[in-house]
Amino acid sequence: MSHHHHEPESVLSLRVRALESLLVEKKLVASEAVDRIVSAYEEDIGPHNGAKVVARAWVDPAYKQRLLADGTEAIEELGFGGVDLRVVENTPGVHNLVVCTLCSCYPHALIGLPPTWYKSFEYRSRAVREPRVVLREFGVELPESTEIRIWDSSAELRYLVLPERPAGTENLREAELAELVTRDAMIGVAVVQPPTPAAR
Ligand code: FE
C-alpha cells in the first residue's frame, strides 16, 4: 500500500501543478474581464473595443501619443480598464506581431476571445521562428526591408498592435474607421484594408 502510494502521489502532484497553472490562466481571464467580455460579445461583437482605441489613435495624435506611452492608462480613458497593456505601432518600416509563447495570453477586454489558431502550439512556436512565413500564410506580404517585431504576451502584460491607417480614409469619421479595424490586425497577422467601393 505504502509502496503504491508513493508513485501515484508524485504523478498527482504533477497533475496538481499542471491544473494549477491552468487555473491561474483561467482565473486571470476571469478576474480581469469576464463581465466585460460577456457584454462585449453580447452587445458589441462587431466593433470591438480595441477597434475604438485604434480609431481614436488614428484621429487624435495626442491620444495616440498617450496610448503608445502608457497603453494601460490610455485605454482607461475610453473606459476599458483592467488590463496591463502595451500598444505597439506599425509603421512603413516596422510590423508588430503578438504571440503568447507560453499559453495564450491575450487582451480579451479589447479584442474578445482568442481565435483557435492563436492558442495553437504551431502558431506560438512558428510566430517566433519564422514570422515572415507565418505572416505570408495569413496573406500579409511584407517587404524584406520591413522589420518584424515579435511581442510575447504574458499574464502580466498584454500587447495590442496599432495598425497603420489605410490610405484613402482621410474623410472617414472615427466610428467608420473603427469598423475597418479587425481583430487580426490588432494581433498583427493582418493589415487594415481600406473600405471597398461597394461598402461606401
Ligand atoms: Fe499566456
Short mmCIF file of C-alpha atoms and ligand atoms in Angstrom, two decimals:
data_model
loop_
_atom_site.label_atom_id
_atom_site.label_comp_id
_atom_site.label_asym_id
_atom_site.label_seq_id
_atom_site.Cartn_x
_atom_site.Cartn_y
_atom_site.Cartn_z
CA MET A 1 0.00 0.00 0.00
CA SER A 2 2.66 2.48 1.02
CA HIS A 3 4.71 1.22 -1.91
CA HIS A 4 1.83 2.03 -4.23
CA HIS A 5 1.19 5.25 -2.54
CA HIS A 6 4.40 6.95 -3.48
CA GLU A 7 4.23 6.95 -7.26
CA PRO A 8 0.62 7.92 -7.69
CA GLU A 9 1.27 10.76 -5.35
CA SER A 10 4.08 12.29 -7.38
CA VAL A 11 2.02 11.89 -10.50
CA LEU A 12 -0.79 13.52 -8.64
CA SER A 13 1.38 16.42 -7.61
CA LEU A 14 2.42 16.91 -11.20
CA ARG A 15 -1.20 16.94 -12.18
CA VAL A 16 -2.00 19.42 -9.48
CA ARG A 17 0.73 21.71 -10.70
CA ALA A 18 -0.48 21.43 -14.26
CA LEU A 19 -4.01 22.15 -13.15
CA GLU A 20 -2.81 25.00 -11.03
CA SER A 21 -1.14 26.76 -13.94
CA LEU A 22 -4.26 26.25 -15.99
CA LEU A 23 -6.37 27.71 -13.24
CA VAL A 24 -4.09 30.68 -12.90
CA GLU A 25 -4.56 31.38 -16.57
CA LYS A 26 -8.31 30.91 -16.34
CA LYS A 27 -8.56 32.94 -13.21
CA LEU A 28 -6.64 35.81 -14.75
CA VAL A 29 -9.02 35.80 -17.62
CA ALA A 30 -11.96 35.66 -15.26
CA SER A 31 -10.80 38.25 -12.76
CA GLU A 32 -9.86 40.66 -15.47
CA ALA A 33 -12.78 41.00 -17.65
CA VAL A 34 -15.28 38.20 -17.82
CA ASP A 35 -18.18 40.56 -17.38
CA ARG A 36 -16.78 42.90 -19.94
CA ILE A 37 -16.10 40.07 -22.36
CA VAL A 38 -19.56 38.68 -21.98
CA SER A 39 -21.23 42.00 -22.57
CA ALA A 40 -18.83 42.85 -25.36
CA TYR A 41 -19.81 39.62 -27.00
CA GLU A 42 -23.47 40.18 -26.46
CA GLU A 43 -23.70 43.82 -27.43
CA ASP A 44 -20.58 44.68 -29.22
CA ILE A 45 -19.43 41.79 -31.32
CA GLY A 46 -18.70 43.76 -34.48
CA PRO A 47 -16.98 46.95 -33.36
CA HIS A 48 -14.57 45.59 -30.80
CA ASN A 49 -13.33 47.82 -28.05
CA GLY A 50 -9.82 47.59 -29.42
CA ALA A 51 -11.03 48.95 -32.75
CA LYS A 52 -12.36 52.02 -30.97
CA VAL A 53 -8.99 52.53 -29.34
CA VAL A 54 -7.24 52.23 -32.70
CA ALA A 55 -9.64 54.61 -34.44
CA ARG A 56 -9.23 57.17 -31.67
CA ALA A 57 -5.46 56.96 -32.02
CA TRP A 58 -5.77 57.50 -35.77
CA VAL A 59 -7.83 60.66 -35.45
CA ASP A 60 -6.27 62.11 -32.31
CA PRO A 61 -2.47 62.41 -32.37
CA ALA A 62 -2.31 63.42 -28.71
CA TYR A 63 -4.31 60.33 -27.75
CA LYS A 64 -2.03 58.19 -29.89
CA GLN A 65 0.97 59.56 -28.04
CA ARG A 66 -0.59 58.73 -24.70
CA LEU A 67 -1.58 55.30 -25.96
CA LEU A 68 1.93 54.42 -27.05
CA ALA A 69 3.45 55.87 -23.90
CA ASP A 70 1.10 54.09 -21.49
CA GLY A 71 -1.46 51.78 -23.02
CA THR A 72 -2.96 50.81 -19.69
CA GLU A 73 -3.84 54.38 -18.78
CA ALA A 74 -4.88 55.41 -22.25
CA ILE A 75 -7.43 52.63 -22.66
CA GLU A 76 -8.89 53.54 -19.29
CA GLU A 77 -9.69 56.95 -20.76
CA LEU A 78 -12.05 55.14 -23.11
CA GLY A 79 -13.50 53.05 -20.32
CA PHE A 80 -11.53 49.87 -20.93
CA GLY A 81 -9.68 49.14 -17.74
CA GLY A 82 -8.46 46.04 -16.01
CA VAL A 83 -5.66 45.05 -18.31
CA ASP A 84 -2.00 45.99 -18.35
CA LEU A 85 -1.44 46.86 -21.94
CA ARG A 86 1.36 47.95 -24.16
CA VAL A 87 0.46 49.24 -27.58
CA VAL A 88 2.97 48.82 -30.39
CA GLU A 89 2.69 50.83 -33.58
CA ASN A 90 3.02 49.54 -37.11
CA THR A 91 4.82 51.90 -39.46
CA PRO A 92 6.01 51.52 -43.05
CA GLY A 93 9.30 50.14 -41.70
CA VAL A 94 8.10 48.11 -38.70
CA HIS A 95 5.49 45.41 -38.40
CA ASN A 96 4.49 44.11 -34.98
CA LEU A 97 3.20 40.64 -34.24
CA VAL A 98 1.75 39.45 -30.95
CA VAL A 99 2.06 35.92 -29.64
CA CYS A 100 1.99 34.26 -26.25
CA THR A 101 4.62 31.57 -26.40
CA LEU A 102 3.73 30.09 -23.01
CA CYS A 103 -0.01 29.73 -23.29
CA SER A 104 -2.37 32.16 -24.93
CA CYS A 105 -2.40 35.45 -23.02
CA TYR A 106 -4.45 37.91 -24.96
CA PRO A 107 -6.11 41.29 -24.34
CA HIS A 108 -9.62 39.88 -24.03
CA ALA A 109 -11.14 43.08 -22.81
CA LEU A 110 -10.16 44.77 -26.04
CA ILE A 111 -10.46 42.14 -28.72
CA GLY A 112 -12.69 39.42 -27.30
CA LEU A 113 -11.74 35.77 -27.16
CA PRO A 114 -8.62 34.43 -28.83
CA PRO A 115 -9.06 32.54 -32.09
CA THR A 116 -8.17 28.85 -32.05
CA TRP A 117 -5.01 29.33 -34.09
CA TYR A 118 -3.70 31.88 -31.59
CA LYS A 119 -3.78 29.19 -28.91
CA SER A 120 -2.20 26.53 -31.10
CA PHE A 121 1.32 25.33 -30.43
CA GLU A 122 2.06 25.75 -34.11
CA TYR A 123 1.35 29.49 -34.11
CA ARG A 124 3.06 30.02 -30.77
CA SER A 125 6.28 28.43 -31.95
CA ARG A 126 6.31 29.44 -35.59
CA ALA A 127 5.41 33.09 -35.00
CA VAL A 128 8.74 33.42 -33.26
CA ARG A 129 10.79 31.14 -35.51
CA GLU A 130 9.54 32.21 -38.91
CA PRO A 131 7.26 35.23 -38.56
CA ARG A 132 7.62 36.25 -42.18
CA VAL A 133 6.40 32.86 -43.36
CA VAL A 134 3.53 32.86 -40.89
CA LEU A 135 2.51 36.35 -41.98
CA ARG A 136 2.60 35.30 -45.61
CA GLU A 137 0.26 32.43 -44.79
CA PHE A 138 -2.10 34.98 -43.26
CA GLY A 139 -1.89 36.94 -46.51
CA VAL A 140 0.43 39.65 -45.28
CA GLU A 141 3.34 40.13 -47.65
CA LEU A 142 5.93 42.45 -46.19
CA PRO A 143 8.89 43.97 -47.99
CA GLU A 144 12.20 42.43 -46.93
CA SER A 145 13.17 45.82 -45.57
CA THR A 146 10.32 45.82 -43.06
CA GLU A 147 11.45 44.86 -39.60
CA ILE A 148 9.19 42.38 -37.83
CA ARG A 149 8.96 42.71 -34.08
CA ILE A 150 7.52 39.87 -32.02
CA TRP A 151 5.87 40.65 -28.70
CA ASP A 152 5.40 37.87 -26.20
CA SER A 153 2.19 38.46 -24.33
CA SER A 154 2.05 37.35 -20.73
CA ALA A 155 -0.31 37.26 -17.80
CA GLU A 156 1.25 40.49 -16.57
CA LEU A 157 1.40 42.43 -19.80
CA ARG A 158 -0.71 42.14 -22.93
CA TYR A 159 0.10 43.66 -26.29
CA LEU A 160 -2.08 45.34 -28.87
CA VAL A 161 -0.91 46.29 -32.33
CA LEU A 162 -1.79 49.75 -33.55
CA PRO A 163 -2.15 49.05 -37.26
CA GLU A 164 -1.39 51.55 -39.97
CA ARG A 165 -4.31 53.66 -41.06
CA PRO A 166 -5.08 52.68 -44.64
CA ALA A 167 -4.73 55.23 -47.42
CA GLY A 168 -7.91 56.77 -48.73
CA THR A 169 -9.60 57.02 -45.35
CA GLU A 170 -8.94 60.71 -44.77
CA ASN A 171 -12.62 61.56 -44.92
CA LEU A 172 -13.89 58.78 -42.70
CA ARG A 173 -15.24 59.54 -39.27
CA GLU A 174 -13.85 57.84 -36.17
CA ALA A 175 -16.72 55.35 -35.97
CA GLU A 176 -16.33 54.47 -39.63
CA LEU A 177 -12.62 53.94 -39.14
CA ALA A 178 -13.28 51.64 -36.19
CA GLU A 179 -15.38 49.42 -38.44
CA LEU A 180 -12.34 48.78 -40.63
CA VAL A 181 -10.19 47.54 -37.77
CA THR A 182 -10.13 43.79 -37.37
CA ARG A 183 -9.09 41.55 -34.53
CA ASP A 184 -6.36 40.07 -36.70
CA ALA A 185 -4.94 43.50 -37.46
CA MET A 186 -4.64 44.15 -33.71
CA ILE A 187 -2.77 40.86 -33.26
CA GLY A 188 -0.59 41.76 -36.22
CA VAL A 189 -1.49 38.95 -38.61
CA ALA A 190 -3.40 41.29 -40.92
CA VAL A 191 -3.24 44.84 -42.12
CA VAL A 192 -6.26 47.11 -42.13
CA GLN A 193 -7.79 47.30 -45.59
CA PRO A 194 -9.33 50.47 -46.99
CA PRO A 195 -13.10 50.31 -47.39
CA THR A 196 -14.19 48.54 -50.56
CA PRO A 197 -16.02 50.73 -53.07
CA ALA A 198 -19.12 48.57 -52.61
CA ALA A 199 -19.22 49.33 -48.90
CA ARG A 200 -19.18 53.08 -49.47
FE FE B 1 -0.36 33.07 -21.98
#
